[in-house]
Structures are given as structure tokens and as C-alpha cells.
XYZ file of C-alpha atoms in Angstrom:
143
model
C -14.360 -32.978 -42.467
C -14.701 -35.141 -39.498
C -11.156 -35.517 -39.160
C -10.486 -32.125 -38.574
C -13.059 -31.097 -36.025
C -12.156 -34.088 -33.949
C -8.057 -32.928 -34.942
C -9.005 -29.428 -33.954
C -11.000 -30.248 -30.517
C -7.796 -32.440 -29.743
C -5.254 -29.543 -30.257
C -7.676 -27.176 -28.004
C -8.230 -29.451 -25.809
C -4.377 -29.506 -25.190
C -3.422 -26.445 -25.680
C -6.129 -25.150 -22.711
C -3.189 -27.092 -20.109
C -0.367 -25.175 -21.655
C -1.315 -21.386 -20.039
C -1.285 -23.067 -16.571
C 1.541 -22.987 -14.542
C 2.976 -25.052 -12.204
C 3.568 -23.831 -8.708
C 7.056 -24.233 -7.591
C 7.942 -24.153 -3.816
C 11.823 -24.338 -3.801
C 12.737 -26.508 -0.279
C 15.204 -28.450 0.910
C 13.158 -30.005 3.655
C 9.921 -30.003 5.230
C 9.302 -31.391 8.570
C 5.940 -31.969 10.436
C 6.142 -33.098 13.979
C 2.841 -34.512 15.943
C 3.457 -34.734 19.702
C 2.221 -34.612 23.109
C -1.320 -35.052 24.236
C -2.519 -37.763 26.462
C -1.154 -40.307 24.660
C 2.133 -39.129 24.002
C 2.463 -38.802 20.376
C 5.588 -38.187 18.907
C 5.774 -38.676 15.133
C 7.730 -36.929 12.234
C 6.936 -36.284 8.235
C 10.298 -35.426 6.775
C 10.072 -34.694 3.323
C 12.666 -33.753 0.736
C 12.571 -31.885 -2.539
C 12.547 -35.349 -4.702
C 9.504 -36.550 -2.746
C 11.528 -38.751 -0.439
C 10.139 -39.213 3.145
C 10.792 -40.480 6.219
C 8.051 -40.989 8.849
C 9.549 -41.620 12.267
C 7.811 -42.620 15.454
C 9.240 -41.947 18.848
C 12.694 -41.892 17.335
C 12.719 -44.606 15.186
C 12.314 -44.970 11.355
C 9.335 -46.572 10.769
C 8.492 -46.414 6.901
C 10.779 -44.298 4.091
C 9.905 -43.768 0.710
C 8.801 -41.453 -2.014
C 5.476 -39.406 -2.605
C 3.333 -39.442 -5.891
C 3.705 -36.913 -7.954
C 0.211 -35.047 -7.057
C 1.255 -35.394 -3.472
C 4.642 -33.624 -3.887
C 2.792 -30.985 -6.589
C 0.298 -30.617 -3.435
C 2.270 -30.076 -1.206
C 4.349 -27.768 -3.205
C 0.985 -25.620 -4.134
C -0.067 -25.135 -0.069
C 3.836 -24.529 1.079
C 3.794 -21.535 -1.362
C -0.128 -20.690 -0.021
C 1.414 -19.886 3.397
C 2.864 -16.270 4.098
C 5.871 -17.434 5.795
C 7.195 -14.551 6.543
C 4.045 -13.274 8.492
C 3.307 -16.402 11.062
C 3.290 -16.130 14.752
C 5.814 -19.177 16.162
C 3.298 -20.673 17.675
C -0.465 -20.858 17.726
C -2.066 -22.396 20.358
C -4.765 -21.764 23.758
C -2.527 -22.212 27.001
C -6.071 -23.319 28.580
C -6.468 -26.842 27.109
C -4.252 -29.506 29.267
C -2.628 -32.052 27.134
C -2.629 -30.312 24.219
C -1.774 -31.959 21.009
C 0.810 -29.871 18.958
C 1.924 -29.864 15.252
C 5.278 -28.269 13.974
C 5.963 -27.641 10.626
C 9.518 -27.055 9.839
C 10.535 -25.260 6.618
C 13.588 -25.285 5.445
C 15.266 -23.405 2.278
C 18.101 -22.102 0.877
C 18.276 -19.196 2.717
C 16.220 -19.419 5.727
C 14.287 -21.470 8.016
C 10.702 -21.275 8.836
C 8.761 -22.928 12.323
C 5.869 -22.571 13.443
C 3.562 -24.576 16.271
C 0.125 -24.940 16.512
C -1.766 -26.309 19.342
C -4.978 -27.681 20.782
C -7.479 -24.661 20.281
C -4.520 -22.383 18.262
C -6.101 -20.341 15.619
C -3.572 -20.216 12.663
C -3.929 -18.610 9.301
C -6.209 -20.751 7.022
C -3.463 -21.515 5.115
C -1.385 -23.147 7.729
C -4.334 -24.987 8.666
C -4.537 -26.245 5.349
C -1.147 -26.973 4.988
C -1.135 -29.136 8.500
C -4.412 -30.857 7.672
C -2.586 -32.123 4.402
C 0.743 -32.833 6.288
C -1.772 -35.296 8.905
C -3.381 -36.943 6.317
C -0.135 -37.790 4.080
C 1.705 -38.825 7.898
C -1.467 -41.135 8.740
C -1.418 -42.958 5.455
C 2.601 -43.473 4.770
C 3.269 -44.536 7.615
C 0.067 -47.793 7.274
């Protein structure tokens, strides 16, 4: 009897993954940029559908490889969180001096998506999101 409650928690256990889906962002490259501000920043996230990257600083390649699995499904998950279609091109308060700005590049089949957001910009929580996530992976890959 033992054997088939613990057989029967198994198979619900399992079966409670199977009704998820997986969120599918189709891409053929994303591309955050980091520049200006005070001390001149100039760095690029290029990422391809396979989860290759390329991190660049001030022109040059600096580190290339390929992101984990959760990283690409993460990635994947905030690109399609973001209403493309609906974004200003660029977000940002033409009061701050040496503004820091991030661009995120989109590009897919059939179009191409940019938008810029700068010191004291107020984008769409979902860009933010998206950007905050974009930092984070550039900061780490490229260490």
C-alpha cells in the first residue's frame, strides 16, 4: 500500500509541471548598450537565440560565451513581458548632465525594436525590468 501512495504522489507531483508552459520569445538578437556618464561607459550585451554572448567594452571583445539555461529562459520570459510595440524611443530627463543611458536592441524576424532610457527616464515597468536583468547578466559575464 505504501508503494502506491508514494507511486501516486510521484506521478502528481510530475504531472503538476506538465500544464505549464514555457514562454517563447522568438529573436535573433538582443543587444544592451551601457554608455556615457562621467566615466564614459561604453559596454555591449549581445545575445543570440542559442544563449551565445558577447560582452564588448569600448569596442573590443572582452569575454564570449553562452548563458545557462534559466538565464536564456529569463530572459526569454521579460523580452515577451515588454509591449514592444507601445514604447517611446527613448526615456530619459534632459535635466540630469552626464546621464548614463541603456539601449536595448531587439531584433526579430520581421522587425526591429530600440529603445533608450536615461538618467531619471521613467520607462514601463517592464522595460525596467528587462534592463535591470540585462545589467546584472552584463556585470557578471563579463568578471
Amino acid at each position: 500500500m505504501r508503494a502506491k501512495a508514494w507511486l501516486l504522489a510521484v506521478v502528481l507531483l510530475a504531472a503538476t509541471g506538465c500544464g505549464k508552459e514555457s514562454v517563447s520569445f522568438p529573436f535573433e538578437e538582443v543587444r544592451y548598450t551601457l554608455s556615457g556618464g562621467v566615466a564614459g561607459f561604453d559596454r555591449v550585451l549581445s545575445v543570440r537565440p542559442d544563449g551565445s554572448y558577447e560582452i564588448m567594452d569600448d569596442g573590443r571583445s572582452v569575454r564570449r560565451g553562452r548563458l545557462p539555461g534559466e538565464h536564456l529562459r529569463a530572459l526569454k520570459e521579460r523580452l515577451a513581458a515588454v509591449d514592444w510595440l507601445d514604447l517611446q524611443p527613448e526615456y530619459s530627463d534632459p535635466k540630469v548632465a552626464d546621464a548614463l543611458f541603456e539601449t536595448v536592441i531587439v531584433r526579430t524576424e520581421m522587425q526591429k525594436h530600440e529603445t533608450t532610457v536615461g538618467t531619471g527616464g521613467t520607462p514601463p515597468a517592464e522595460l525596467s525590468d528587462l534592463l535591470v536583468f540585462l545589467a546584472d547578466r552584463a556585470r557578471e559575464l563579463r568578471t
